[in-house]
mmCIF file of C-alpha atoms in Angstrom:
data_model
loop_
_atom_site.group_PDB
_atom_site.id
_atom_site.type_symbol
_atom_site.label_atom_id
_atom_site.label_comp_id
_atom_site.label_asym_id
_atom_site.label_seq_id
_atom_site.Cartn_x
_atom_site.Cartn_y
_atom_site.Cartn_z
ATOM 1 C CA MET A 797 24.559 7.652 -12.299
ATOM 2 C CA ARG A 798 22.491 7.004 -9.280
ATOM 3 C CA THR A 799 20.738 3.778 -8.500
ATOM 4 C CA ALA A 800 18.010 3.607 -5.881
ATOM 5 C CA ALA A 801 17.938 0.681 -3.464
ATOM 6 C CA ILE A 802 14.315 -0.611 -3.795
ATOM 7 C CA LYS A 803 13.145 -3.417 -1.654
ATOM 8 C CA THR A 804 10.324 -5.531 -2.980
ATOM 9 C CA GLN A 805 8.231 -8.347 -1.729
ATOM 10 C CA SER A 806 9.131 -10.857 -4.460
ATOM 11 C CA PRO A 807 11.969 -11.555 -6.771
ATOM 12 C CA VAL A 808 9.737 -10.460 -9.852
ATOM 13 C CA GLN A 809 10.105 -6.698 -10.339
ATOM 14 C CA GLU A 810 8.591 -4.303 -12.906
ATOM 15 C CA LEU A 811 10.770 -1.731 -14.720
ATOM 16 C CA PHE A 812 9.573 1.067 -17.060
ATOM 17 C CA PHE A 813 11.963 2.382 -19.595
ATOM 18 C CA MET A 814 11.115 5.986 -20.809
ATOM 19 C CA ILE A 815 12.273 9.301 -22.215
ATOM 20 C CA ALA A 816 11.773 11.921 -19.520
ATOM 21 C CA PRO A 817 11.293 15.589 -20.701
ATOM 22 C CA PRO A 818 12.935 18.391 -18.700
ATOM 23 C CA ARG A 819 11.055 20.195 -15.740
ATOM 24 C CA HIS A 820 9.627 22.989 -17.937
ATOM 25 C CA ILE A 821 7.881 20.668 -20.289
ATOM 26 C CA ALA A 822 6.856 18.319 -17.450
ATOM 27 C CA SER A 823 5.252 21.410 -15.743
ATOM 28 C CA ASP A 824 3.538 22.355 -19.005
ATOM 29 C CA VAL A 825 2.024 18.963 -19.139
ATOM 30 C CA ALA A 826 0.948 19.033 -15.523
ATOM 31 C CA VAL A 827 -0.838 22.337 -16.245
ATOM 32 C CA LEU A 828 -2.632 20.830 -19.228
ATOM 33 C CA LYS A 829 -3.888 17.936 -17.145
ATOM 34 C CA ASP A 830 -5.140 20.373 -14.632
ATOM 35 C CA ASP A 831 -6.957 22.143 -17.549
ATOM 36 C CA VAL A 832 -8.555 18.992 -18.484
ATOM 37 C CA HIS A 833 -9.643 18.212 -14.916
ATOM 38 C CA TYR A 834 -11.319 21.517 -14.685
ATOM 39 C CA LEU A 835 -13.013 21.251 -17.951
ATOM 40 C CA ILE A 836 -14.426 17.742 -17.411
ATOM 41 C CA GLY A 837 -15.118 18.260 -13.664
ATOM 42 C CA HIS A 838 -13.376 15.091 -12.343
ATOM 43 C CA ASP A 839 -10.100 12.941 -12.229
ATOM 44 C CA PHE A 840 -9.205 10.830 -15.044
ATOM 45 C CA GLU A 841 -6.670 7.865 -15.695
ATOM 46 C CA ASP A 842 -3.084 8.789 -15.175
ATOM 47 C CA ARG A 843 -4.013 12.454 -14.239
ATOM 48 C CA PHE A 844 -1.025 12.550 -11.714
ATOM 49 C CA SER A 845 1.549 10.643 -13.912
ATOM 50 C CA LYS A 846 4.582 12.682 -14.726
ATOM 51 C CA ALA A 847 5.239 13.627 -18.455
ATOM 52 C CA HIS A 848 7.109 10.921 -20.267
ATOM 53 C CA ILE A 849 7.535 9.293 -23.617
ATOM 54 C CA SER A 850 7.038 5.478 -22.940
ATOM 55 C CA LEU A 851 9.443 2.991 -24.578
ATOM 56 C CA PHE A 852 8.476 -0.295 -22.836
ATOM 57 C CA LYS A 853 8.054 -2.203 -19.594
ATOM 58 C CA TYR A 854 9.850 -5.275 -18.342
ATOM 59 C CA THR A 855 8.409 -7.588 -15.750
ATOM 60 C CA GLY A 856 10.704 -10.423 -14.345
ATOM 61 C CA GLU A 857 13.320 -11.675 -12.025
ATOM 62 C CA HIS A 858 16.336 -10.588 -14.158
ATOM 63 C CA ILE A 859 16.211 -6.835 -14.018
ATOM 64 C CA GLU A 860 20.020 -6.555 -13.833
ATOM 65 C CA ASP A 861 20.200 -8.497 -17.107
ATOM 66 C CA MET A 862 17.573 -6.167 -18.796
ATOM 67 C CA ILE A 863 19.479 -3.016 -17.560
ATOM 68 C CA GLU A 864 22.826 -4.430 -18.927
ATOM 69 C CA PHE A 865 21.109 -5.199 -22.327
ATOM 70 C CA VAL A 866 19.724 -1.554 -22.498
ATOM 71 C CA GLU A 867 23.081 -0.141 -21.355
ATOM 72 C CA GLU A 868 24.828 -1.947 -24.081
ATOM 73 C CA LYS A 869 22.390 -0.826 -26.829
ATOM 74 C CA ALA A 870 22.291 2.836 -25.431
ATOM 75 C CA ALA A 871 26.172 3.068 -25.848
ATOM 76 C CA SER A 872 25.512 3.088 -29.671
ATOM 77 C CA PHE A 873 22.581 5.648 -29.555
ATOM 78 C CA GLU A 874 23.309 9.344 -30.556
ATOM 79 C CA ALA A 875 21.756 12.240 -28.525
ATOM 80 C CA PHE A 876 19.033 14.034 -30.536
ATOM 81 C CA ASN A 877 16.553 16.769 -29.933
ATOM 82 C CA VAL A 878 12.853 16.090 -29.455
ATOM 83 C CA PHE A 879 10.508 18.640 -31.001
ATOM 84 C CA LEU A 880 6.934 19.009 -29.636
ATOM 85 C CA LYS A 881 4.089 20.675 -31.431
ATOM 86 C CA ASP A 882 0.380 20.725 -30.642
ATOM 87 C CA PHE A 883 -1.975 17.894 -29.616
ATOM 88 C CA ASN A 884 -3.436 14.831 -31.259
ATOM 89 C CA VAL A 885 -5.861 12.000 -30.310
ATOM 90 C CA PHE A 886 -5.684 8.275 -30.244
ATOM 91 C CA HIS A 887 -9.094 6.425 -30.799
ATOM 92 C CA ASN A 888 -9.356 3.239 -28.731
ATOM 93 C CA GLY A 889 -12.961 1.922 -29.173
ATOM 94 C CA SER A 890 -15.258 4.565 -27.498
ATOM 95 C CA LYS A 891 -12.269 6.008 -25.454
ATOM 96 C CA ARG A 892 -9.951 8.814 -26.449
ATOM 97 C CA THR A 893 -6.466 9.661 -25.380
ATOM 98 C CA ILE A 894 -5.265 13.204 -25.936
ATOM 99 C CA TYR A 895 -1.393 13.520 -26.310
ATOM 100 C CA MET A 896 1.228 16.061 -27.014
ATOM 101 C CA ASP A 897 2.548 15.417 -30.513
ATOM 102 C CA ILE A 898 6.182 14.805 -31.414
ATOM 103 C CA VAL A 899 7.261 16.272 -34.775
ATOM 104 C CA ASN A 900 10.524 14.015 -35.285
ATOM 105 C CA LYS A 901 9.277 10.647 -34.255
ATOM 106 C CA TYR A 902 12.028 8.769 -36.185
ATOM 107 C CA PRO A 903 14.799 9.033 -33.634
ATOM 108 C CA ILE A 904 12.467 7.735 -30.833
ATOM 109 C CA ARG A 905 11.179 5.026 -32.953
ATOM 110 C CA GLU A 906 14.814 4.114 -33.787
ATOM 111 C CA VAL A 907 15.656 3.762 -30.081
ATOM 112 C CA PHE A 908 12.435 1.785 -29.440
ATOM 113 C CA GLU A 909 13.093 -0.582 -32.313
ATOM 114 C CA ASN A 910 16.657 -1.231 -31.115
ATOM 115 C CA LEU A 911 15.467 -2.096 -27.743
ATOM 116 C CA VAL A 912 12.194 -3.870 -28.459
ATOM 117 C CA LYS A 913 11.426 -4.639 -32.127
ATOM 118 C CA GLU A 914 9.665 -2.930 -35.074
ATOM 119 C CA ASP A 915 6.172 -1.979 -34.248
ATOM 120 C CA ARG A 916 4.229 0.049 -36.839
ATOM 121 C CA ASP A 917 1.790 0.865 -34.018
ATOM 122 C CA PHE A 918 4.376 2.733 -31.898
ATOM 123 C CA THR A 919 3.764 6.395 -31.873
ATOM 124 C CA PRO A 920 5.950 8.304 -29.661
ATOM 125 C CA HIS A 921 4.057 10.833 -27.654
ATOM 126 C CA ILE A 922 3.448 12.538 -24.190
ATOM 127 C CA THR A 923 0.038 11.714 -22.795
ATOM 128 C CA ILE A 924 -2.082 14.549 -21.537
ATOM 129 C CA ALA A 925 -5.465 12.596 -20.837
ATOM 130 C CA LYS A 926 -5.880 8.941 -21.165
ATOM 131 C CA ASN A 927 -8.915 6.777 -21.980
ATOM 132 C CA LEU A 928 -11.466 9.660 -21.822
ATOM 133 C CA SER A 929 -15.216 8.901 -22.433
ATOM 134 C CA ALA A 930 -16.601 10.572 -25.593
ATOM 135 C CA GLU A 931 -18.514 12.922 -23.332
ATOM 136 C CA ASP A 932 -15.423 13.941 -21.497
ATOM 137 C CA PHE A 933 -13.371 14.210 -24.591
ATOM 138 C CA LEU A 934 -15.876 16.437 -26.226
ATOM 139 C CA LYS A 935 -15.585 18.764 -23.019
ATOM 140 C CA CYS A 936 -11.899 19.392 -23.348
ATOM 141 C CA TRP A 937 -10.775 18.609 -26.941
ATOM 142 C CA PRO A 938 -12.166 22.032 -28.419
ATOM 143 C CA TYR A 939 -10.008 23.831 -25.949
ATOM 144 C CA LEU A 940 -6.737 21.792 -26.438
ATOM 145 C CA LYS A 941 -6.868 21.604 -30.190
ATOM 146 C CA GLU A 942 -6.890 25.375 -30.394
ATOM 147 C CA LEU A 943 -3.831 25.764 -28.198
ATOM 148 C CA ASN A 944 -0.775 26.607 -30.007
ATOM 149 C CA TYR A 945 2.059 24.476 -28.440
ATOM 150 C CA SER A 946 5.137 24.826 -30.547
ATOM 151 C CA ASN A 947 8.870 25.940 -30.654
ATOM 152 C CA GLN A 948 9.366 23.432 -27.670
ATOM 153 C CA HIS A 949 12.182 20.974 -27.735
ATOM 154 C CA PHE A 950 14.509 19.197 -25.546
ATOM 155 C CA PRO A 951 17.752 17.183 -25.815
ATOM 156 C CA CYS A 952 17.416 13.472 -25.497
ATOM 157 C CA ASP A 953 20.638 11.809 -24.349
ATOM 158 C CA ARG A 954 19.421 9.102 -21.935
ATOM 159 C CA ILE A 955 16.732 6.623 -21.000
ATOM 160 C CA THR A 956 15.233 6.884 -17.713
ATOM 161 C CA VAL A 957 14.320 3.726 -15.882
ATOM 162 C CA LEU A 958 11.621 3.540 -13.103
ATOM 163 C CA VAL A 959 11.068 0.514 -10.847
ATOM 164 C CA ARG A 960 7.550 -0.238 -9.336
ATOM 165 C CA ASN A 961 7.366 -0.066 -5.602
ATOM 166 C CA GLY A 962 3.947 -1.141 -4.499
ATOM 167 C CA LYS A 963 1.602 1.089 -6.514
ATOM 168 C CA LYS A 964 4.122 3.810 -7.239
ATOM 169 C CA TRP A 965 6.973 4.172 -9.701
ATOM 170 C CA MET A 966 10.337 5.263 -8.285
ATOM 171 C CA HIS A 967 13.410 6.431 -10.070
ATOM 172 C CA TYR A 968 15.873 3.602 -10.504
ATOM 173 C CA LYS A 969 18.594 5.036 -12.714
ATOM 174 C CA ASP A 970 19.428 6.907 -15.992
ATOM 175 C CA ILE A 971 21.063 5.207 -18.856
ATOM 176 C CA CYS A 972 23.092 7.643 -20.944
ATOM 177 C CA PHE A 973 23.571 7.380 -24.553
ATOM 178 C CA GLY A 974 27.126 6.691 -25.700
ATOM 179 C CA LYS A 975 27.621 9.059 -28.695
#
């Protein structure tokens, strides 16, 4: 396990706990984000963020305690496969978020609930385009909904932790599952 030495201005740090897909899936997501950019004709929120499945963020002074907590929990997690299929949409008022759908949400929900708490609104996904206006959504959704993205899966055996360094997120460490 590698740990990056990140210097920050204050004792308060922000960590981001996620599941990171392998390069070939991250590359597919980057191409899809480029397609959305082409279809709507301008940048959009999180266009350049790397593919990931969000678990939670932590902001505070006790990051080592939080890391230790997650490591203890992760020691009891079993590795599983994440199966991806097609695309779906979140509706948030007048905004739309297009995401890559996960077929087997239960194992990811179980990881999330062991780390955070039960949350019926937690839907594991990989974001393609976040908070699009209705007009932009209508420009790209007909294209994306017709794409057949299936038979893609990857093993999940770790949680990736990023730390905020200014405006960027940097790799901090990977926490491997114990089983």
